[in-house]
Amino acid sequence: MEPDWIWGLAGGLLIGMGGAVLLWGNGRIMGASGILGGLIDGSGRSEWRERLAFLAGTFLMPLPLYPLFAEVDTHISQSAVVLVVAGLLVGIGTRVANGCTSGHGVCGISRLSLRGIMATVFYLLAGGLTVLLFRHIWEVI
Amino acid sequence: MRSLFSLVSGALFGAGLFISGMTDTRKVQGWLDIFGDWNPTLAFVLGGAIVPMFFAWRLAKGRRPVTAAQFPPQPPVEIDRRLAVGSLLFGAGWGLAGLCPGPAIASLGYGGVFHWVFFVAMLLGMWLTPYLLRAFQRPNAS
């Protein structure tokens, strides 16, 4: 198995190409939380079809790839409490900030948006601090 | 036509998230774990993704997208409280579970039931947000 970073770089290029297709095709910013959130809270109801098409592509595409890679494990937490709390925080946080790693991170940084860059700084800080506290100090994740 | 572009974009996004290993929560938490067993993969993913997007934005000047009248307008430069508080909350959840919204969707088909637990909680959070914002903003408005 090749080192992780090669797969990371290759996957990253695909992610960026996905963003370029949505930008050049539909004039839209590829943000996972915005596309999904607009369906959930109803703010993007009028474009439900293209939002659903995007989500379907994201959900379906890994399925044929999955059998090609031996030993794919997501190592997800086995604590429902941790996952529910984390899921609520991610859901609320990305909708309050109006973006996540794809929208603010990939699409924002690449156009040198100050908001995208600052959002990325904030969520990296909070993420790093959370792992430090919950893994090394309280040892619960 | 717009749905087709969305489907292709989503498929590239999903393939990229899967291949890059970003649906592996250990790699994501490993990136955030600067005092532990640090894993730099996420930097390569973000860096790799920014390259095509950088050119996509650059080439957009003076042109128009295939199915829309214009590209997204210039983003505001103001860093408001919503951006800061929301991103901090998001980051905390991201660190706890090692999942952000994109990989949470991409891993649903093969990750098992615990991925669905996270996903449903995330949807609930997204659904609750407009109510929470209204509740918090009311004192300021009046």
PDB file of C-alpha atoms in Angstrom:
ATOM      1  CA  MET A   1       0.000   0.000   0.000  1.00  0.00           C
ATOM      2  CA  GLU A   2       1.355   3.384  -1.012  1.00  0.00           C
ATOM      3  CA  PRO A   3       1.830   6.028   1.650  1.00  0.00           C
ATOM      4  CA  ASP A   4      -1.232   7.903   2.845  1.00  0.00           C
ATOM      5  CA  TRP A   5      -0.147  11.229   1.478  1.00  0.00           C
ATOM      6  CA  ILE A   6      -0.220  10.104  -2.159  1.00  0.00           C
ATOM      7  CA  TRP A   7      -3.808   8.925  -1.744  1.00  0.00           C
ATOM      8  CA  GLY A   8      -4.566  12.124   0.116  1.00  0.00           C
ATOM      9  CA  LEU A   9      -3.185  14.277  -2.683  1.00  0.00           C
ATOM     10  CA  ALA A  10      -4.963  12.250  -5.400  1.00  0.00           C
ATOM     11  CA  GLY A  11      -8.249  12.372  -3.494  1.00  0.00           C
ATOM     12  CA  GLY A  12      -7.774  16.064  -2.837  1.00  0.00           C
ATOM     13  CA  LEU A  13      -7.367  16.753  -6.561  1.00  0.00           C
ATOM     14  CA  LEU A  14     -10.632  14.891  -7.230  1.00  0.00           C
ATOM     15  CA  ILE A  15     -12.381  16.938  -4.534  1.00  0.00           C
ATOM     16  CA  GLY A  16     -11.103  20.141  -6.114  1.00  0.00           C
ATOM     17  CA  MET A  17     -12.249  18.983  -9.556  1.00  0.00           C
ATOM     18  CA  GLY A  18     -15.695  18.306  -8.091  1.00  0.00           C
ATOM     19  CA  GLY A  19     -15.740  21.869  -6.804  1.00  0.00           C
ATOM     20  CA  ALA A  20     -14.651  23.183 -10.206  1.00  0.00           C
ATOM     21  CA  VAL A  21     -17.455  21.272 -11.972  1.00  0.00           C
ATOM     22  CA  LEU A  22     -20.104  22.738  -9.663  1.00  0.00           C
ATOM     23  CA  LEU A  23     -18.655  26.242  -9.951  1.00  0.00           C
ATOM     24  CA  TRP A  24     -18.343  26.204 -13.732  1.00  0.00           C
ATOM     25  CA  GLY A  25     -21.474  24.162 -14.392  1.00  0.00           C
ATOM     26  CA  ASN A  26     -23.957  25.719 -11.984  1.00  0.00           C
ATOM     27  CA  GLY A  27     -22.200  28.794 -10.622  1.00  0.00           C
ATOM     28  CA  ARG A  28     -22.395  27.317  -7.148  1.00  0.00           C
ATOM     29  CA  ILE A  29     -19.937  26.846  -4.312  1.00  0.00           C
ATOM     30  CA  MET A  30     -19.412  23.215  -3.394  1.00  0.00           C
ATOM     31  CA  GLY A  31     -20.167  23.164   0.320  1.00  0.00           C
ATOM     32  CA  ALA A  32     -21.442  19.895   1.741  1.00  0.00           C
ATOM     33  CA  SER A  33     -23.091  21.466   4.798  1.00  0.00           C
ATOM     34  CA  GLY A  34     -24.829  24.140   2.722  1.00  0.00           C
ATOM     35  CA  ILE A  35     -26.131  21.733   0.085  1.00  0.00           C
ATOM     36  CA  LEU A  36     -27.440  19.309   2.712  1.00  0.00           C
ATOM     37  CA  GLY A  37     -28.548  21.939   5.217  1.00  0.00           C
ATOM     38  CA  GLY A  38     -30.596  23.809   2.624  1.00  0.00           C
ATOM     39  CA  LEU A  39     -32.668  20.678   2.148  1.00  0.00           C
ATOM     40  CA  ILE A  40     -33.065  20.080   5.872  1.00  0.00           C
ATOM     41  CA  ASP A  41     -34.197  23.548   6.960  1.00  0.00           C
ATOM     42  CA  GLY A  42     -36.086  24.248   3.738  1.00  0.00           C
ATOM     43  CA  SER A  43     -34.010  27.273   2.680  1.00  0.00           C
ATOM     44  CA  GLY A  44     -32.914  25.507  -0.504  1.00  0.00           C
ATOM     45  CA  ARG A  45     -36.221  23.884  -1.318  1.00  0.00           C
ATOM     46  CA  SER A  46     -36.510  25.337  -4.810  1.00  0.00           C
ATOM     47  CA  GLU A  47     -33.293  23.614  -5.892  1.00  0.00           C
ATOM     48  CA  TRP A  48     -34.017  20.309  -4.199  1.00  0.00           C
ATOM     49  CA  ARG A  49     -33.325  18.352  -7.371  1.00  0.00           C
ATOM     50  CA  GLU A  50     -29.738  19.509  -7.943  1.00  0.00           C
ATOM     51  CA  ARG A  51     -28.967  19.342  -4.235  1.00  0.00           C
ATOM     52  CA  LEU A  52     -30.209  15.763  -4.068  1.00  0.00           C
ATOM     53  CA  ALA A  53     -28.233  14.896  -7.224  1.00  0.00           C
ATOM     54  CA  PHE A  54     -25.033  16.167  -5.588  1.00  0.00           C
ATOM     55  CA  LEU A  55     -25.670  14.234  -2.382  1.00  0.00           C
ATOM     56  CA  ALA A  56     -26.516  11.093  -4.360  1.00  0.00           C
ATOM     57  CA  GLY A  57     -23.182  11.335  -6.187  1.00  0.00           C
ATOM     58  CA  THR A  58     -21.282  11.765  -2.914  1.00  0.00           C
ATOM     59  CA  PHE A  59     -23.111   8.882  -1.262  1.00  0.00           C
ATOM     60  CA  LEU A  60     -22.988   6.460  -4.220  1.00  0.00           C
ATOM     61  CA  MET A  61     -19.509   6.957  -5.664  1.00  0.00           C
ATOM     62  CA  PRO A  62     -17.588   5.336  -2.782  1.00  0.00           C
ATOM     63  CA  LEU A  63     -19.694   2.165  -3.062  1.00  0.00           C
ATOM     64  CA  PRO A  64     -18.071   0.727  -6.224  1.00  0.00           C
ATOM     65  CA  LEU A  65     -14.637   1.855  -4.950  1.00  0.00           C
ATOM     66  CA  TYR A  66     -15.050   0.241  -1.549  1.00  0.00           C
ATOM     67  CA  PRO A  67     -14.409  -3.380  -2.666  1.00  0.00           C
ATOM     68  CA  LEU A  68     -11.249  -2.301  -4.531  1.00  0.00           C
ATOM     69  CA  PHE A  69      -9.498  -1.240  -1.346  1.00  0.00           C
ATOM     70  CA  ALA A  70      -8.561  -3.920   1.129  1.00  0.00           C
ATOM     71  CA  GLU A  71      -9.133  -3.246   4.791  1.00  0.00           C
ATOM     72  CA  VAL A  72     -10.956   0.036   4.695  1.00  0.00           C
ATOM     73  CA  ASP A  73     -11.886   0.851   8.255  1.00  0.00           C
ATOM     74  CA  THR A  74     -13.346   4.178   9.302  1.00  0.00           C
ATOM     75  CA  HIS A  75     -12.365   3.639  12.952  1.00  0.00           C
ATOM     76  CA  ILE A  76     -15.490   5.462  14.019  1.00  0.00           C
ATOM     77  CA  SER A  77     -16.204   5.945  17.716  1.00  0.00           C
ATOM     78  CA  GLN A  78     -18.296   3.160  19.214  1.00  0.00           C
ATOM     79  CA  SER A  79     -19.906   5.529  21.676  1.00  0.00           C
ATOM     80  CA  ALA A  80     -23.368   6.682  20.625  1.00  0.00           C
ATOM     81  CA  VAL A  81     -23.171   9.549  23.145  1.00  0.00           C
ATOM     82  CA  VAL A  82     -19.960  10.901  21.615  1.00  0.00           C
ATOM     83  CA  LEU A  83     -21.404  10.575  18.108  1.00  0.00           C
ATOM     84  CA  VAL A  84     -24.691  12.283  18.938  1.00  0.00           C
ATOM     85  CA  VAL A  85     -22.972  15.196  20.679  1.00  0.00           C
ATOM     86  CA  ALA A  86     -20.440  15.494  17.842  1.00  0.00           C
ATOM     87  CA  GLY A  87     -23.136  15.267  15.178  1.00  0.00           C
ATOM     88  CA  LEU A  88     -25.221  17.993  16.835  1.00  0.00           C
ATOM     89  CA  LEU A  89     -22.163  20.251  17.139  1.00  0.00           C
ATOM     90  CA  VAL A  90     -21.199  19.703  13.493  1.00  0.00           C
ATOM     91  CA  GLY A  91     -24.769  20.228  12.284  1.00  0.00           C
ATOM     92  CA  ILE A  92     -25.364  23.397  14.300  1.00  0.00           C
ATOM     93  CA  GLY A  93     -21.849  24.804  13.905  1.00  0.00           C
ATOM     94  CA  THR A  94     -21.697  24.488  10.123  1.00  0.00           C
ATOM     95  CA  ARG A  95     -25.143  26.063   9.675  1.00  0.00           C
ATOM     96  CA  VAL A  96     -24.378  28.919  12.070  1.00  0.00           C
ATOM     97  CA  ALA A  97     -21.034  29.566  10.339  1.00  0.00           C
ATOM     98  CA  ASN A  98     -22.613  28.942   6.937  1.00  0.00           C
ATOM     99  CA  GLY A  99     -19.939  26.484   5.819  1.00  0.00           C
ATOM    100  CA  CYS A 100     -17.663  23.589   6.650  1.00  0.00           C
ATOM    101  CA  THR A 101     -14.390  22.096   5.439  1.00  0.00           C
ATOM    102  CA  SER A 102     -15.486  21.998   1.787  1.00  0.00           C
ATOM    103  CA  GLY A 103     -17.220  25.377   1.521  1.00  0.00           C
ATOM    104  CA  HIS A 104     -15.068  27.536   3.794  1.00  0.00           C
ATOM    105  CA  GLY A 105     -11.970  25.340   3.541  1.00  0.00           C
ATOM    106  CA  VAL A 106     -11.559  24.182  -0.049  1.00  0.00           C
ATOM    107  CA  CYS A 107     -13.694  26.752  -1.888  1.00  0.00           C
ATOM    108  CA  GLY A 108     -13.046  29.711   0.432  1.00  0.00           C
ATOM    109  CA  ILE A 109      -9.276  29.428   0.804  1.00  0.00           C
ATOM    110  CA  SER A 110      -8.802  28.857  -2.946  1.00  0.00           C
ATOM    111  CA  ARG A 111     -10.408  32.247  -3.700  1.00  0.00           C
ATOM    112  CA  LEU A 112      -8.481  33.828  -0.829  1.00  0.00           C
ATOM    113  CA  SER A 113     -11.687  34.653   1.027  1.00  0.00           C
ATOM    114  CA  LEU A 114     -10.890  36.115   4.430  1.00  0.00           C
ATOM    115  CA  ARG A 115     -14.036  34.531   5.894  1.00  0.00           C
ATOM    116  CA  GLY A 116     -13.070  31.110   4.548  1.00  0.00           C
ATOM    117  CA  ILE A 117      -9.560  31.405   5.921  1.00  0.00           C
ATOM    118  CA  MET A 118     -10.726  32.626   9.334  1.00  0.00           C
ATOM    119  CA  ALA A 119     -13.416  29.935   9.574  1.00  0.00           C
ATOM    120  CA  THR A 120     -10.734  27.334   8.851  1.00  0.00           C
ATOM    121  CA  VAL A 121      -8.490  28.795  11.555  1.00  0.00           C
ATOM    122  CA  PHE A 122     -11.381  28.665  14.062  1.00  0.00           C
ATOM    123  CA  TYR A 123     -12.446  25.094  13.369  1.00  0.00           C
ATOM    124  CA  LEU A 124      -8.864  23.829  13.279  1.00  0.00           C
ATOM    125  CA  LEU A 125      -8.219  25.478  16.657  1.00  0.00           C
ATOM    126  CA  ALA A 126     -11.390  24.037  18.171  1.00  0.00           C
ATOM    127  CA  GLY A 127     -10.725  20.612  16.655  1.00  0.00           C
ATOM    128  CA  GLY A 128      -7.138  20.508  17.900  1.00  0.00           C
ATOM    129  CA  LEU A 129      -8.147  21.639  21.376  1.00  0.00           C
ATOM    130  CA  THR A 130     -10.971  19.084  21.493  1.00  0.00           C
ATOM    131  CA  VAL A 131      -8.674  16.193  20.573  1.00  0.00           C
ATOM    132  CA  LEU A 132      -6.110  17.399  23.110  1.00  0.00           C
ATOM    133  CA  LEU A 133      -8.682  17.602  25.908  1.00  0.00           C
ATOM    134  CA  PHE A 134     -10.758  14.531  25.151  1.00  0.00           C
ATOM    135  CA  ARG A 135      -7.938  12.232  24.075  1.00  0.00           C
ATOM    136  CA  HIS A 136      -4.957  13.180  26.192  1.00  0.00           C
ATOM    137  CA  ILE A 137      -6.428  14.827  29.276  1.00  0.00           C
ATOM    138  CA  TRP A 138      -9.778  13.115  29.823  1.00  0.00           C
ATOM    139  CA  GLU A 139      -8.988  10.116  27.623  1.00  0.00           C
ATOM    140  CA  VAL A 140     -12.535   9.506  26.402  1.00  0.00           C
ATOM    141  CA  ILE A 141     -11.965   9.355  22.632  1.00  0.00           C
TER     142      ILE A 141
ATOM    143  CA  MET B   1     -28.570  19.821 -16.965  1.00  0.00           C
ATOM    144  CA  ARG B   2     -27.892  21.471 -13.598  1.00  0.00           C
ATOM    145  CA  SER B   3     -28.684  18.203 -11.855  1.00  0.00           C
ATOM    146  CA  LEU B   4     -26.208  16.423 -14.100  1.00  0.00           C
ATOM    147  CA  PHE B   5     -23.422  18.847 -13.166  1.00  0.00           C
ATOM    148  CA  SER B   6     -24.390  18.373  -9.516  1.00  0.00           C
ATOM    149  CA  LEU B   7     -24.300  14.595  -9.832  1.00  0.00           C
ATOM    150  CA  VAL B   8     -20.853  14.629 -11.496  1.00  0.00           C
ATOM    151  CA  SER B   9     -19.553  17.111  -8.925  1.00  0.00           C
ATOM    152  CA  GLY B  10     -20.914  15.025  -6.062  1.00  0.00           C
ATOM    153  CA  ALA B  11     -19.426  11.847  -7.535  1.00  0.00           C
ATOM    154  CA  LEU B  12     -15.968  13.448  -7.834  1.00  0.00           C
ATOM    155  CA  PHE B  13     -16.341  14.780  -4.290  1.00  0.00           C
ATOM    156  CA  GLY B  14     -17.357  11.357  -2.946  1.00  0.00           C
ATOM    157  CA  ALA B  15     -14.598   9.537  -4.815  1.00  0.00           C
ATOM    158  CA  GLY B  16     -12.032  12.057  -3.595  1.00  0.00           C
ATOM    159  CA  LEU B  17     -13.152  11.810   0.019  1.00  0.00           C
ATOM    160  CA  PHE B  18     -13.031   8.032  -0.115  1.00  0.00           C
ATOM    161  CA  ILE B  19      -9.661   7.703  -1.877  1.00  0.00           C
ATOM    162  CA  SER B  20      -8.008  10.364   0.270  1.00  0.00           C
ATOM    163  CA  GLY B  21      -8.896   8.490   3.453  1.00  0.00           C
ATOM    164  CA  MET B  22     -10.923  11.384   4.875  1.00  0.00           C
ATOM    165  CA  THR B  23     -13.742   9.036   5.842  1.00  0.00           C
ATOM    166  CA  ASP B  24     -11.254   7.370   8.198  1.00  0.00           C
ATOM    167  CA  THR B  25     -11.855   9.187  11.474  1.00  0.00           C
ATOM    168  CA  ARG B  26      -8.445   8.101  12.765  1.00  0.00           C
ATOM    169  CA  LYS B  27      -6.654  10.058  10.023  1.00  0.00           C
ATOM    170  CA  VAL B  28      -8.727  13.181  10.640  1.00  0.00           C
ATOM    171  CA  GLN B  29      -8.294  13.030  14.405  1.00  0.00           C
ATOM    172  CA  GLY B  30      -4.642  12.207  13.770  1.00  0.00           C
ATOM    173  CA  TRP B  31      -4.272  15.491  11.881  1.00  0.00           C
ATOM    174  CA  LEU B  32      -5.826  17.417  14.773  1.00  0.00           C
ATOM    175  CA  ASP B  33      -3.735  15.507  17.323  1.00  0.00           C
ATOM    176  CA  ILE B  34      -0.619  17.665  17.212  1.00  0.00           C
ATOM    177  CA  PHE B  35       0.510  16.499  20.643  1.00  0.00           C
ATOM    178  CA  GLY B  36       0.018  12.814  19.847  1.00  0.00           C
ATOM    179  CA  ASP B  37       0.581  10.580  16.835  1.00  0.00           C
ATOM    180  CA  TRP B  38       0.292  13.349  14.242  1.00  0.00           C
ATOM    181  CA  ASN B  39      -0.968  12.394  10.766  1.00  0.00           C
ATOM    182  CA  PRO B  40      -0.366  14.965   7.986  1.00  0.00           C
ATOM    183  CA  THR B  41      -2.674  13.385   5.369  1.00  0.00           C
ATOM    184  CA  LEU B  42      -5.364  16.066   5.662  1.00  0.00           C
ATOM    185  CA  ALA B  43      -2.916  18.785   4.646  1.00  0.00           C
ATOM    186  CA  PHE B  44      -2.275  16.971   1.362  1.00  0.00           C
ATOM    187  CA  VAL B  45      -6.007  16.546   0.779  1.00  0.00           C
ATOM    188  CA  LEU B  46      -6.772  20.208   1.429  1.00  0.00           C
ATOM    189  CA  GLY B  47      -3.733  21.306  -0.569  1.00  0.00           C
ATOM    190  CA  GLY B  48      -4.628  19.023  -3.464  1.00  0.00           C
ATOM    191  CA  ALA B  49      -8.218  20.236  -3.491  1.00  0.00           C
ATOM    192  CA  ILE B  50      -7.263  23.896  -3.464  1.00  0.00           C
ATOM    193  CA  VAL B  51      -5.163  23.603  -6.659  1.00  0.00           C
ATOM    194  CA  PRO B  52      -8.001  22.916  -9.181  1.00  0.00           C
ATOM    195  CA  MET B  53     -10.287  25.291  -7.305  1.00  0.00           C
ATOM    196  CA  PHE B  54      -7.717  28.073  -7.426  1.00  0.00           C
ATOM    197  CA  PHE B  55      -7.620  27.861 -11.218  1.00  0.00           C
ATOM    198  CA  ALA B  56     -11.398  27.490 -11.401  1.00  0.00           C
ATOM    199  CA  TRP B  57     -11.785  30.812  -9.547  1.00  0.00           C
ATOM    200  CA  ARG B  58      -9.020  32.514 -11.549  1.00  0.00           C
ATOM    201  CA  LEU B  59     -10.518  31.546 -14.916  1.00  0.00           C
ATOM    202  CA  ALA B  60     -13.976  32.678 -13.778  1.00  0.00           C
ATOM    203  CA  LYS B  61     -13.163  36.377 -14.090  1.00  0.00           C
ATOM    204  CA  GLY B  62     -15.065  37.923 -16.969  1.00  0.00           C
ATOM    205  CA  ARG B  63     -16.832  34.675 -17.875  1.00  0.00           C
ATOM    206  CA  ARG B  64     -20.061  32.946 -16.865  1.00  0.00           C
ATOM    207  CA  PRO B  65     -20.939  29.417 -15.761  1.00  0.00           C
ATOM    208  CA  VAL B  66     -22.657  27.030 -18.177  1.00  0.00           C
ATOM    209  CA  THR B  67     -26.129  27.083 -16.620  1.00  0.00           C
ATOM    210  CA  ALA B  68     -26.143  30.276 -14.528  1.00  0.00           C
ATOM    211  CA  ALA B  69     -26.045  34.010 -15.230  1.00  0.00           C
ATOM    212  CA  GLN B  70     -22.992  34.632 -13.086  1.00  0.00           C
ATOM    213  CA  PHE B  71     -20.441  33.205 -10.701  1.00  0.00           C
ATOM    214  CA  PRO B  72     -20.960  33.641  -6.948  1.00  0.00           C
ATOM    215  CA  PRO B  73     -20.358  37.268  -5.927  1.00  0.00           C
ATOM    216  CA  GLN B  74     -17.292  38.311  -3.974  1.00  0.00           C
ATOM    217  CA  PRO B  75     -17.649  37.117  -0.378  1.00  0.00           C
ATOM    218  CA  PRO B  76     -17.987  39.747   2.369  1.00  0.00           C
ATOM    219  CA  VAL B  77     -14.802  40.405   4.319  1.00  0.00           C
ATOM    220  CA  GLU B  78     -16.515  40.902   7.658  1.00  0.00           C
ATOM    221  CA  ILE B  79     -15.667  38.305  10.305  1.00  0.00           C
ATOM    222  CA  ASP B  80     -18.797  38.255  12.439  1.00  0.00           C
ATOM    223  CA  ARG B  81     -19.692  36.446  15.613  1.00  0.00           C
ATOM    224  CA  ARG B  82     -21.714  33.832  13.731  1.00  0.00           C
ATOM    225  CA  LEU B  83     -18.715  32.779  11.667  1.00  0.00           C
ATOM    226  CA  ALA B  84     -16.476  32.500  14.729  1.00  0.00           C
ATOM    227  CA  VAL B  85     -18.936  30.792  17.100  1.00  0.00           C
ATOM    228  CA  GLY B  86     -20.257  28.433  14.426  1.00  0.00           C
ATOM    229  CA  SER B  87     -16.793  27.394  13.293  1.00  0.00           C
ATOM    230  CA  LEU B  88     -15.670  26.802  16.879  1.00  0.00           C
ATOM    231  CA  LEU B  89     -18.722  24.591  17.550  1.00  0.00           C
ATOM    232  CA  PHE B  90     -18.168  22.758  14.288  1.00  0.00           C
ATOM    233  CA  GLY B  91     -14.486  22.233  15.068  1.00  0.00           C
ATOM    234  CA  ALA B  92     -15.317  20.756  18.478  1.00  0.00           C
ATOM    235  CA  GLY B  93     -17.682  18.218  16.902  1.00  0.00           C
ATOM    236  CA  TRP B  94     -15.187  17.521  14.149  1.00  0.00           C
ATOM    237  CA  GLY B  95     -12.509  16.731  16.718  1.00  0.00           C
ATOM    238  CA  LEU B  96     -14.818  14.559  18.817  1.00  0.00           C
ATOM    239  CA  ALA B  97     -15.918  12.271  15.993  1.00  0.00           C
ATOM    240  CA  GLY B  98     -13.356  12.880  13.237  1.00  0.00           C
ATOM    241  CA  LEU B  99     -16.120  13.523  10.724  1.00  0.00           C
ATOM    242  CA  CYS B 100     -17.196  16.652   8.886  1.00  0.00           C
ATOM    243  CA  PRO B 101     -20.315  16.878   6.678  1.00  0.00           C
ATOM    244  CA  GLY B 102     -18.760  15.704   3.377  1.00  0.00           C
ATOM    245  CA  PRO B 103     -17.158  12.508   4.692  1.00  0.00           C
ATOM    246  CA  ALA B 104     -20.234  11.914   6.874  1.00  0.00           C
ATOM    247  CA  ILE B 105     -22.285  11.609   3.671  1.00  0.00           C
ATOM    248  CA  ALA B 106     -19.646   9.702   1.698  1.00  0.00           C
ATOM    249  CA  SER B 107     -19.220   7.030   4.410  1.00  0.00           C
ATOM    250  CA  LEU B 108     -22.911   6.264   4.954  1.00  0.00           C
ATOM    251  CA  GLY B 109     -22.985   3.459   2.410  1.00  0.00           C
ATOM    252  CA  TYR B 110     -20.213   1.342   3.918  1.00  0.00           C
ATOM    253  CA  GLY B 111     -19.291   2.703   7.348  1.00  0.00           C
ATOM    254  CA  GLY B 112     -21.934   0.920   9.363  1.00  0.00           C
ATOM    255  CA  VAL B 113     -24.618   1.960  11.816  1.00  0.00           C
ATOM    256  CA  PHE B 114     -22.470   4.329  13.888  1.00  0.00           C
ATOM    257  CA  HIS B 115     -22.038   6.548  10.837  1.00  0.00           C
ATOM    258  CA  TRP B 116     -25.818   6.786  10.647  1.00  0.00           C
ATOM    259  CA  VAL B 117     -25.979   7.780  14.316  1.00  0.00           C
ATOM    260  CA  PHE B 118     -23.631  10.683  13.620  1.00  0.00           C
ATOM    261  CA  PHE B 119     -25.442  11.596  10.399  1.00  0.00           C
ATOM    262  CA  VAL B 120     -28.912  11.700  11.958  1.00  0.00           C
ATOM    263  CA  ALA B 121     -27.620  13.818  14.868  1.00  0.00           C
ATOM    264  CA  MET B 122     -25.993  16.167  12.329  1.00  0.00           C
ATOM    265  CA  LEU B 123     -29.280  16.488  10.424  1.00  0.00           C
ATOM    266  CA  LEU B 124     -31.075  17.236  13.685  1.00  0.00           C
ATOM    267  CA  GLY B 125     -28.521  19.951  14.446  1.00  0.00           C
ATOM    268  CA  MET B 126     -29.001  21.469  10.998  1.00  0.00           C
ATOM    269  CA  TRP B 127     -32.761  21.405  11.415  1.00  0.00           C
ATOM    270  CA  LEU B 128     -32.572  22.995  14.875  1.00  0.00           C
ATOM    271  CA  THR B 129     -30.234  25.818  13.869  1.00  0.00           C
ATOM    272  CA  PRO B 130     -32.820  28.331  12.560  1.00  0.00           C
ATOM    273  CA  TYR B 131     -34.794  27.967  15.818  1.00  0.00           C
ATOM    274  CA  LEU B 132     -31.642  28.337  17.924  1.00  0.00           C
ATOM    275  CA  LEU B 133     -30.573  31.435  15.995  1.00  0.00           C
ATOM    276  CA  ARG B 134     -33.999  32.987  16.501  1.00  0.00           C
ATOM    277  CA  ALA B 135     -33.936  32.226  20.227  1.00  0.00           C
ATOM    278  CA  PHE B 136     -30.469  33.729  20.674  1.00  0.00           C
ATOM    279  CA  GLN B 137     -31.056  36.779  18.527  1.00  0.00           C
ATOM    280  CA  ARG B 138     -34.361  37.808  20.052  1.00  0.00           C
ATOM    281  CA  PRO B 139     -32.864  39.619  23.096  1.00  0.00           C
ATOM    282  CA  ASN B 140     -30.622  41.714  20.832  1.00  0.00           C
ATOM    283  CA  ALA B 141     -33.412  42.605  18.430  1.00  0.00           C
ATOM    284  CA  SER B 142     -35.799  43.984  21.032  1.00  0.00           C
TER     285      SER B 142
END
